[in-house]
Coordinates of C-alpha atoms and ligand atoms in Angstrom, one line a residue:
M60 CA 4.5 -19.1 3.5
S61 CA 7.2 -18.1 1.4
M62 CA 7.2 -21.2 -0.6
I63 CA 4.7 -22.6 -3.0
Q64 CA 4.1 -26.4 -2.1
G65 CA 3.7 -28.1 -5.4
K66 CA 3.2 -31.9 -6.1
T67 CA 6.8 -32.2 -6.9
G68 CA 8.1 -30.3 -3.9
E69 CA 8.6 -26.3 -3.0
W70 CA 8.6 -23.7 -5.5
E71 CA 10.2 -20.3 -5.0
M72 CA 8.6 -17.1 -6.3
V73 CA 10.5 -14.5 -8.1
I74 CA 9.1 -11.1 -8.7
G75 CA 10.4 -7.6 -10.2
L76 CA 8.0 -4.8 -10.4
E77 CA 7.8 -2.0 -13.0
V78 CA 5.9 1.2 -11.4
H79 CA 4.7 3.8 -13.9
A80 CA 4.6 6.8 -11.5
Q81 CA 2.7 10.2 -13.1
V82 CA 5.1 12.9 -12.0
D83 CA 3.3 15.5 -10.1
S84 CA 3.4 18.6 -12.6
N85 CA 1.1 21.3 -13.9
S86 CA 2.3 20.5 -17.3
K87 CA 3.3 17.8 -19.7
L88 CA 6.6 16.5 -20.2
F89 CA 7.1 18.0 -23.6
S90 CA 4.5 20.5 -23.9
G91 CA 2.9 23.2 -21.9
A92 CA -0.7 21.6 -21.8
A93 CA -2.3 21.1 -18.6
T94 CA -2.4 17.8 -16.8
D95 CA -5.6 18.3 -14.6
F96 CA -7.3 15.0 -13.8
G97 CA -10.9 14.7 -14.9
A98 CA -11.0 17.8 -17.4
E99 CA -13.5 17.3 -20.4
P100 CA -12.0 15.0 -22.9
N101 CA -9.3 16.6 -25.2
T102 CA -9.4 20.1 -23.8
Q103 CA -5.8 19.5 -22.5
V104 CA -4.1 18.8 -25.5
S105 CA -1.2 20.9 -27.4
F106 CA -0.5 20.2 -31.1
V107 CA 2.7 18.7 -29.8
D108 CA 0.6 16.0 -27.9
A109 CA -1.5 15.5 -30.9
A110 CA 1.6 15.0 -33.0
M111 CA 0.8 17.6 -35.7
P112 CA 3.3 17.7 -38.1
G113 CA 6.5 19.7 -37.5
M114 CA 5.6 20.2 -33.9
L115 CA 8.9 20.1 -31.7
P116 CA 9.0 18.6 -28.1
V117 CA 10.8 20.7 -25.7
I118 CA 11.7 19.1 -22.2
N119 CA 9.9 20.1 -19.1
G120 CA 12.6 21.4 -16.5
Y121 CA 10.4 20.7 -13.5
C122 CA 9.8 17.2 -14.6
V123 CA 13.6 16.6 -14.7
E124 CA 13.8 18.2 -11.3
Q125 CA 11.2 15.8 -9.8
A126 CA 12.8 12.6 -11.4
V127 CA 16.1 13.6 -10.0
K128 CA 14.3 14.3 -6.7
T129 CA 13.0 10.7 -6.8
G130 CA 16.3 9.3 -7.8
L131 CA 17.8 10.9 -4.7
G132 CA 14.9 9.3 -2.5
L133 CA 15.7 5.9 -3.9
N134 CA 19.6 6.4 -3.0
A135 CA 20.2 6.1 -6.8
Q136 CA 22.8 7.2 -9.2
I137 CA 21.8 10.2 -10.8
H138 CA 23.1 10.4 -14.7
L139 CA 24.2 13.9 -15.6
R140 CA 23.7 13.0 -19.3
S141 CA 20.8 11.0 -20.4
V142 CA 19.1 10.4 -23.8
F143 CA 15.5 10.4 -25.0
D144 CA 14.6 7.5 -27.5
R145 CA 11.7 6.8 -29.6
K146 CA 10.0 3.4 -28.9
N147 CA 7.9 2.6 -31.9
Y148 CA 4.5 0.9 -31.5
F149 CA 1.0 1.5 -32.7
Y150 CA -1.5 2.4 -30.1
P151 CA -4.9 4.2 -31.3
D152 CA -4.5 6.6 -28.6
L153 CA -0.9 7.5 -29.3
P154 CA -0.8 9.7 -32.5
Q155 CA 3.0 10.0 -32.7
G156 CA 3.2 6.3 -33.3
Y157 CA 5.9 6.1 -31.0
Q158 CA 6.5 7.0 -27.4
I159 CA 9.4 9.1 -26.3
S160 CA 11.1 7.2 -23.5
Q161 CA 14.7 6.7 -22.4
F162 CA 16.3 3.2 -23.2
L163 CA 20.1 2.9 -22.9
D164 CA 20.9 5.9 -20.9
P165 CA 18.1 6.6 -18.4
I166 CA 18.0 9.7 -16.0
V167 CA 18.6 7.5 -12.9
G168 CA 20.6 4.3 -12.5
K169 CA 20.9 1.8 -9.7
G170 CA 19.4 2.5 -6.3
S171 CA 17.5 0.7 -3.4
L172 CA 14.3 0.9 -1.6
V173 CA 14.2 -0.6 2.0
I174 CA 10.8 -2.2 2.6
D175 CA 9.1 -3.1 6.0
L176 CA 8.0 -6.7 6.7
P177 CA 5.2 -7.4 9.2
D178 CA 7.4 -9.0 11.8
G179 CA 9.4 -5.5 12.2
K180 CA 12.2 -6.6 10.1
T181 CA 13.3 -4.9 6.6
K182 CA 14.6 -5.8 3.4
T183 CA 16.5 -3.8 0.9
I184 CA 15.4 -4.3 -2.8
G185 CA 17.5 -3.2 -5.5
I186 CA 16.1 -0.6 -7.9
T187 CA 17.6 -1.0 -11.6
R188 CA 16.7 2.1 -13.1
L189 CA 14.2 5.2 -13.2
H190 CA 13.5 6.7 -16.8
L191 CA 11.3 9.5 -18.0
E192 CA 8.7 8.8 -20.6
Q193 CA 5.3 10.1 -22.0
D194 CA 2.1 8.5 -21.1
A195 CA -0.3 7.8 -23.9
G196 CA -4.0 8.7 -24.4
K197 CA -7.2 6.9 -23.4
S198 CA -9.5 5.1 -25.5
L199 CA -13.0 5.1 -24.6
H200 CA -15.1 2.1 -25.6
D201 CA -18.0 2.4 -23.6
Q202 CA -19.3 5.5 -24.6
S203 CA -21.6 4.3 -27.7
P204 CA -22.7 1.0 -28.9
T205 CA -21.0 1.7 -32.4
S206 CA -18.0 3.9 -31.9
S207 CA -14.9 4.3 -29.9
F208 CA -13.7 7.8 -28.9
I209 CA -10.2 8.8 -27.9
D210 CA -9.2 11.3 -25.3
L211 CA -5.9 12.7 -25.6
N212 CA -5.7 14.7 -22.2
R213 CA -3.2 12.1 -20.9
C214 CA -1.2 12.2 -24.2
G215 CA 2.3 13.3 -23.1
V216 CA 2.0 13.4 -19.4
A217 CA 5.2 12.7 -17.7
L218 CA 5.7 9.3 -16.2
M219 CA 8.7 8.1 -14.1
E220 CA 9.0 4.3 -14.7
I221 CA 10.7 2.6 -11.8
V222 CA 11.8 -0.7 -12.4
S223 CA 13.1 -3.1 -9.5
E224 CA 15.4 -5.9 -9.6
P225 CA 14.0 -9.4 -9.2
E226 CA 14.4 -9.6 -5.6
M227 CA 11.0 -10.1 -4.2
R228 CA 10.2 -13.5 -3.0
T229 CA 6.5 -13.4 -1.7
A230 CA 3.4 -11.5 -3.0
E231 CA 3.7 -9.7 0.5
E232 CA 7.1 -8.3 -0.2
A233 CA 5.6 -6.9 -3.5
A234 CA 2.7 -5.4 -2.0
E235 CA 5.0 -3.9 0.6
Y236 CA 7.4 -2.6 -2.1
V237 CA 4.5 -0.8 -4.0
K238 CA 3.3 0.7 -0.5
K239 CA 6.6 1.8 0.5
L240 CA 7.5 3.6 -3.1
R241 CA 4.1 5.2 -2.9
N242 CA 4.9 6.5 0.4
L243 CA 8.2 7.9 -0.6
L244 CA 6.7 9.5 -3.8
R245 CA 4.1 11.2 -1.8
Y246 CA 6.7 12.4 0.8
L247 CA 8.8 13.7 -2.0
G248 CA 5.7 15.5 -3.6
T249 CA 6.9 13.9 -7.1
C250 CA 3.7 11.9 -7.5
D251 CA 0.3 11.8 -5.6
G252 CA 0.3 8.0 -5.7
D253 CA -3.4 8.1 -6.3
M254 CA -3.8 4.3 -7.8
E255 CA -7.6 4.9 -8.4
K256 CA -6.8 7.8 -10.9
G257 CA -3.9 5.6 -12.6
S258 CA -1.3 8.1 -11.0
L259 CA 0.3 4.9 -9.9
R260 CA 0.3 1.9 -12.0
C261 CA 2.1 -1.5 -11.4
D262 CA 3.1 -4.3 -13.7
A263 CA 4.5 -7.6 -12.0
N264 CA 7.0 -9.7 -13.4
V265 CA 6.5 -13.1 -11.8
S266 CA 8.5 -16.4 -12.3
V267 CA 9.1 -19.6 -10.4
R268 CA 11.8 -21.8 -9.7
K269 CA 13.1 -24.4 -7.6
P270 CA 15.0 -23.2 -4.6
G271 CA 18.3 -22.3 -5.3
G272 CA 17.8 -23.0 -9.0
P273 CA 18.4 -20.7 -12.0
L274 CA 15.8 -18.0 -12.5
G275 CA 12.7 -19.0 -14.5
T276 CA 11.0 -17.6 -17.4
R277 CA 9.0 -14.6 -16.3
C278 CA 5.5 -13.4 -17.4
E279 CA 4.5 -9.9 -17.0
I280 CA 1.0 -8.9 -15.6
K281 CA -0.4 -5.6 -16.7
N282 CA -3.2 -3.9 -15.2
I283 CA -3.1 -4.1 -11.5
N284 CA -4.6 -1.2 -9.8
S285 CA -4.5 -1.8 -6.2
T286 CA -2.3 -3.2 -3.4
R287 CA -4.7 -5.9 -2.8
N288 CA -4.9 -6.9 -6.5
I289 CA -1.1 -7.2 -6.6
L290 CA -1.1 -9.6 -4.1
R291 CA -3.9 -11.9 -5.5
A292 CA -2.5 -11.5 -9.2
I293 CA 1.1 -12.4 -8.0
E294 CA -0.3 -15.4 -5.9
Y295 CA -2.6 -16.5 -9.0
E296 CA 0.1 -16.2 -11.7
A297 CA 2.8 -18.1 -9.4
A298 CA 0.4 -21.0 -8.8
R299 CA -0.7 -21.1 -12.4
Q300 CA 3.2 -21.6 -13.5
V301 CA 3.7 -24.2 -11.0
E302 CA 0.8 -26.2 -12.3
V303 CA 2.2 -25.8 -15.9
L304 CA 5.5 -26.7 -15.3
E305 CA 4.6 -29.5 -13.0
A306 CA 2.5 -30.9 -15.6
G307 CA 5.6 -31.2 -17.9
G308 CA 4.7 -27.8 -19.9
K309 CA 6.5 -24.7 -20.4
I310 CA 6.3 -21.0 -19.5
D311 CA 6.1 -18.7 -22.3
Q312 CA 7.4 -15.2 -21.7
E313 CA 4.3 -13.1 -22.3
T314 CA 2.3 -10.2 -21.0
R315 CA -0.7 -11.2 -19.3
L316 CA -3.6 -9.4 -18.2
Y317 CA -4.9 -9.4 -14.5
D318 CA -8.9 -9.6 -14.3
A319 CA -10.0 -8.6 -10.7
G320 CA -13.4 -9.7 -11.2
L321 CA -12.3 -13.5 -12.1
N322 CA -9.2 -13.2 -10.0
E323 CA -7.2 -14.6 -13.0
T324 CA -4.4 -13.6 -15.4
R325 CA -5.0 -14.2 -19.1
T326 CA -2.6 -14.1 -21.9
M327 CA -2.7 -10.6 -23.6
R328 CA 0.2 -10.6 -25.9
S329 CA 3.4 -12.6 -26.3
K330 CA 6.2 -10.5 -25.1
E331 CA 8.0 -8.4 -27.3
D332 CA 11.7 -7.8 -27.1
A333 CA 13.5 -4.7 -26.9
H334 CA 14.4 -4.9 -30.7
D335 CA 10.8 -5.0 -32.0
Y336 CA 10.2 -1.3 -30.6
R337 CA 13.3 -0.2 -32.8
Y338 CA 14.4 2.2 -30.3
F339 CA 16.6 5.0 -31.5
P340 CA 17.6 8.6 -30.1
D341 CA 14.9 11.1 -30.6
P342 CA 16.3 13.3 -33.4
D343 CA 14.1 16.2 -32.0
L344 CA 15.5 16.1 -28.6
P345 CA 19.3 16.5 -27.7
P346 CA 20.7 14.5 -25.0
L347 CA 19.8 15.7 -21.4
V348 CA 22.6 17.2 -19.7
F349 CA 22.8 19.0 -16.3
T350 CA 25.4 19.7 -13.6
Q351 CA 26.4 18.2 -10.2
E352 CA 25.2 21.4 -8.7
F353 CA 21.9 21.2 -10.1
V354 CA 21.4 17.8 -8.5
D355 CA 23.1 19.3 -5.2
N356 CA 20.3 22.0 -5.2
I357 CA 17.6 19.6 -5.6
R358 CA 19.2 17.5 -2.7
K359 CA 18.9 20.6 -0.4
T360 CA 15.1 20.5 -0.9
M361 CA 14.6 16.9 0.3
P362 CA 12.1 16.8 3.0
E363 CA 12.9 13.9 6.0
L364 CA 12.3 10.7 4.4
P365 CA 10.2 7.7 5.9
D366 CA 13.1 5.6 6.7
Q367 CA 15.0 8.6 8.5
K368 CA 11.8 9.6 10.3
K369 CA 11.4 6.1 11.4
E370 CA 14.8 5.8 12.8
R371 CA 14.5 9.0 14.5
Y372 CA 11.2 8.0 16.1
I373 CA 12.7 5.0 17.4
R374 CA 15.8 7.0 18.7
E375 CA 13.9 10.0 19.9
F376 CA 10.7 9.0 21.3
G377 CA 11.7 5.1 22.1
L378 CA 9.0 3.9 20.0
S379 CA 9.1 0.1 18.7
P380 CA 10.2 -0.3 14.8
Y381 CA 6.8 -1.7 14.1
D382 CA 5.0 1.6 15.7
A383 CA 7.6 3.8 14.0
S384 CA 7.2 2.3 10.7
V385 CA 3.2 2.5 11.1
L386 CA 3.2 6.0 12.1
T387 CA 5.6 7.0 9.3
A388 CA 3.9 5.1 6.5
E389 CA 1.9 8.1 5.4
K390 CA 3.4 11.7 5.6
Q391 CA 0.0 12.6 7.1
S392 CA -0.2 10.4 10.0
A393 CA 3.5 11.2 11.0
E394 CA 2.6 14.9 10.7
Y395 CA -0.2 14.2 13.0
F396 CA 1.9 12.0 15.6
E397 CA 4.2 15.0 15.8
T398 CA 1.7 17.4 16.7
V399 CA 0.1 15.1 19.2
V400 CA 3.5 14.0 21.0
K401 CA 4.1 17.8 21.8
G402 CA 3.9 17.7 25.7
N403 CA 2.7 14.1 25.7
D404 CA 4.1 10.7 26.5
P405 CA 5.3 9.5 23.1
K406 CA 4.2 5.7 23.6
L407 CA 1.1 6.7 24.8
A408 CA 0.3 9.1 22.1
S409 CA 1.9 6.4 19.6
N410 CA -0.5 3.6 21.0
W411 CA -3.5 5.8 21.0
I412 CA -3.1 6.9 17.2
T413 CA -2.3 3.4 15.9
A414 CA -5.0 1.5 17.8
E415 CA -7.6 3.6 18.8
L416 CA -7.7 6.5 16.3
F417 CA -6.8 4.3 13.4
G418 CA -9.1 1.6 14.2
R419 CA -12.1 4.1 14.4
L420 CA -11.1 6.0 11.1
N421 CA -11.0 2.5 9.5
K422 CA -14.5 1.8 10.6
L423 CA -15.6 5.3 9.3
G424 CA -13.8 4.7 5.9
K425 CA -11.7 7.7 6.5
S426 CA -8.3 8.6 6.1
I427 CA -6.1 10.4 8.7
E428 CA -6.3 13.6 6.6
D429 CA -10.1 13.8 6.9
S430 CA -10.1 12.5 10.6
P431 CA -13.0 14.3 12.6
V432 CA -10.5 14.6 15.5
S433 CA -7.8 17.1 14.5
A434 CA -4.5 16.3 15.8
Q435 CA -4.8 19.5 18.5
A436 CA -8.0 18.0 19.7
F437 CA -6.4 14.4 20.2
S438 CA -3.7 15.8 21.8
G439 CA -6.1 17.3 24.7
L440 CA -7.3 14.0 24.9
I441 CA -3.9 12.3 25.4
K442 CA -3.3 15.1 27.8
L443 CA -6.0 14.2 30.1
M444 CA -5.1 10.7 30.3
G445 CA -1.3 11.6 30.9
D446 CA -2.4 13.7 34.0
N447 CA -4.5 10.9 35.3
V448 CA -7.8 13.2 34.7
I449 CA -9.6 10.1 33.1
S450 CA -8.6 6.6 32.6
G451 CA -7.9 4.7 29.6
K452 CA -11.3 3.1 29.7
I453 CA -13.1 6.5 29.8
A454 CA -10.8 8.0 27.0
K455 CA -12.3 5.5 24.7
E456 CA -15.8 6.8 25.4
V457 CA -14.6 10.5 25.2
L458 CA -13.1 9.6 21.6
D459 CA -16.4 8.2 20.4
L460 CA -18.0 11.4 21.7
M461 CA -15.4 13.5 20.2
I462 CA -16.0 12.0 16.6
E463 CA -19.7 12.1 17.3
S464 CA -19.9 15.8 18.4
G465 CA -16.9 17.5 17.5
K466 CA -16.2 18.9 20.9
S467 CA -12.9 19.0 22.9
A468 CA -12.0 16.2 25.2
A469 CA -12.0 18.6 28.1
D470 CA -15.5 19.8 27.4
I471 CA -16.9 16.4 27.1
V472 CA -15.2 15.3 30.6
S473 CA -16.4 18.3 32.3
E474 CA -20.0 18.2 30.8
K475 CA -20.3 14.5 31.7
G476 CA -18.6 14.7 34.9
L477 CA -16.2 11.9 33.6
T478 CA -13.1 13.1 35.7
Q479 CA -11.4 10.4 37.4
I480 CA -11.7 9.6 41.0
T481 CA -8.2 9.8 42.4
D482 CA -9.5 10.5 46.0
T483 CA -8.4 7.5 47.8
G484 CA -10.8 8.2 50.7
A485 CA -13.8 7.8 48.3
I486 CA -12.6 4.6 46.6
E487 CA -11.9 3.2 50.1
T488 CA -15.6 3.8 51.3
I489 CA -17.0 2.0 48.1
I490 CA -14.5 -0.8 48.5
D491 CA -15.7 -1.2 52.3
K492 CA -19.4 -1.4 51.1
I493 CA -18.4 -4.0 48.3
I494 CA -16.6 -6.1 50.7
A495 CA -19.3 -5.9 53.4
A496 CA -22.0 -7.0 50.8
N497 CA -20.0 -10.2 49.5
P498 CA -18.7 -12.2 52.3
D499 CA -18.7 -15.3 50.3
N500 CA -16.4 -13.8 47.7
V501 CA -14.0 -12.3 50.2
A502 CA -13.7 -15.9 51.9
A503 CA -13.2 -17.5 48.5
Y504 CA -10.5 -15.1 47.6
K505 CA -8.8 -15.6 51.0
S506 CA -8.8 -19.4 50.4
G507 CA -6.5 -18.7 47.2
K508 CA -8.9 -18.1 44.7
D509 CA -7.0 -15.4 43.2
K510 CA -9.3 -14.8 40.1
I511 CA -12.1 -13.5 42.4
F512 CA -9.7 -10.4 42.5
G513 CA -11.2 -9.4 39.4
F514 CA -14.7 -9.3 40.3
F515 CA -13.9 -6.7 43.1
V516 CA -12.3 -4.6 40.5
G517 CA -15.3 -4.8 38.3
Q518 CA -17.9 -3.9 41.2
V519 CA -15.9 -0.8 42.2
M520 CA -15.6 0.1 38.5
K521 CA -19.3 -0.4 38.2
E522 CA -20.1 1.5 41.3
T523 CA -18.2 4.2 40.1
G524 CA -19.3 4.3 36.6
G525 CA -15.6 3.2 35.4
K526 CA -14.3 6.7 36.8
A527 CA -12.2 5.1 39.6
N528 CA -8.5 5.4 39.0
P529 CA -7.5 1.9 38.2
A530 CA -4.2 1.9 40.0
A531 CA -5.5 3.3 43.2
V532 CA -8.3 0.7 43.0
N533 CA -5.9 -2.1 42.5
E534 CA -3.8 -1.0 45.6
L535 CA -6.6 -0.1 47.8
L536 CA -8.2 -3.7 47.2
K537 CA -5.1 -5.6 47.6
K538 CA -4.6 -3.9 51.2
K539 CA -8.2 -4.4 52.1
L540 CA -8.7 -8.0 51.2
S541 CA -5.2 -9.4 52.6
Ligands
ADP726 P1 10.7 -5.0 -20.1 O1 10.3 -3.8 -20.7 O2 10.8 -6.2 -21.2 O3 9.4 -5.7 -19.0 P2 12.3 -4.2 -17.9 O4 13.7 -4.0 -17.8 O5 11.6 -2.9 -18.0 O6 12.1 -5.1 -19.1 O7 11.5 -5.0 -16.8 C1 11.9 -6.2 -16.3 C2 11.5 -6.5 -15.1 O8 11.3 -7.9 -14.9 C3 12.5 -6.2 -13.9 O9 11.4 -5.5 -12.9 C4 12.9 -7.2 -13.6 O10 13.3 -7.3 -12.1 C5 11.9 -8.4 -13.8 N1 12.6 -9.6 -14.1 C6 13.6 -10.0 -14.8 N2 13.9 -11.5 -14.9 C7 12.7 -11.8 -14.2 C8 12.6 -13.3 -13.9 N3 13.1 -14.3 -14.3 N4 11.5 -13.4 -12.8 C9 10.8 -12.2 -12.2 N5 10.9 -11.0 -12.7 C10 12.0 -10.7 -13.4
MG727 MG1 8.9 -2.7 -19.2

């Protein structure tokens, strides 16, 4: 799976990702203008953002804290001194004519991110750096047949560019990396991770090589806006490169655009080198300098992060690594689990959240935040099962009814008379009746056809409307049939 099969043998993918994460902050990186999403065009633009002559940028301390916090979450080196540079290029929606970014001295240096693989294993991906930079505005070409418009609301919004080492080897690993990074940012509260609104954007650098060979030339794919498209874009691009190389061609280092509609990548421009941007330190901004104490204070505000939570769930609740990573994959599902698990069996709680609840939410197209069944209510359902008031089978029905009606599990069970029959006398009576009515099957079972046992269980369940306690049914049936 991890290798691409070409005509000349196997090829290995090499992937490095650049993620642009919008800093969760009410105001922009160098101005006090607001950052609300979806505001009327050009209503959140200060003179600084519009690059009026003589305006001076002033660094937003909160954005600096957010970047440091993210750096700590990535186990990265925090640089107490960093420098803002001008990266020069022309975009119609970038009135300054340059972007203020960080080049040689970023605020955050080397770190790492642990990604969870489907087989329960993990892999550590190196983080090269995280730097702060401003976003550009937006050109609107679809508002009028004859003109283009420019909206500068996004201009100057703070971004963290998070660059990984080229250490991913499959498209799945890359998708996992983005998922995990997004998850981390959301735990930290430093970026809302909303890919649809463009708060998290991903560029994928892809090359291919013969296993163990030197790194190939990479192409950078821009414009990937969902985890699904990350998978598809990378797979397409790697296959394209293999085809070019096997036909005797060579890969040009370039920036390509992913077209989700056609599922293909196309040349956008040949890749600039850093020197094309004429980076130089922004003369309007002194180096950014802060103390170790500033960093330590931020460290004190760090919440429990997904990896720590996962470890704790394994240790404290005895969950499997897989279940623990599913539950901690979103802060909200971890919170949900932690409410449900209070006073309940952890494994039962975990299984029912990951299988039954998530399955139903998926069908409804809802996330755990807007689950129609609250964690409190779900906890009530698990409790009824744990106390043997209802069987798992009945619990599934009850859960459906909870979603439909918004009623509590206990109310539904008492209204519908779903309480499990644990009275062995009552179950025995039913079993006797079934045995008497099916002499052929009894004989077959006794002659060694073990499978017939299931028939008897089914009959008892049918007779009791699924309410008989399954363990009691099994035990009594075995006794009566032997
Ligand atoms: P640039 O701004 O030129 O894109 P960056 O340093 O910001 O450069 O990012 C380079 C990205 O490309 C990193 O994520 C890095 O891991 C990745 N990369 C570098 N070399 C390769 C390669 N041969 N194949 C795939 N990815 C690569
Ligand atoms: Mg880059």
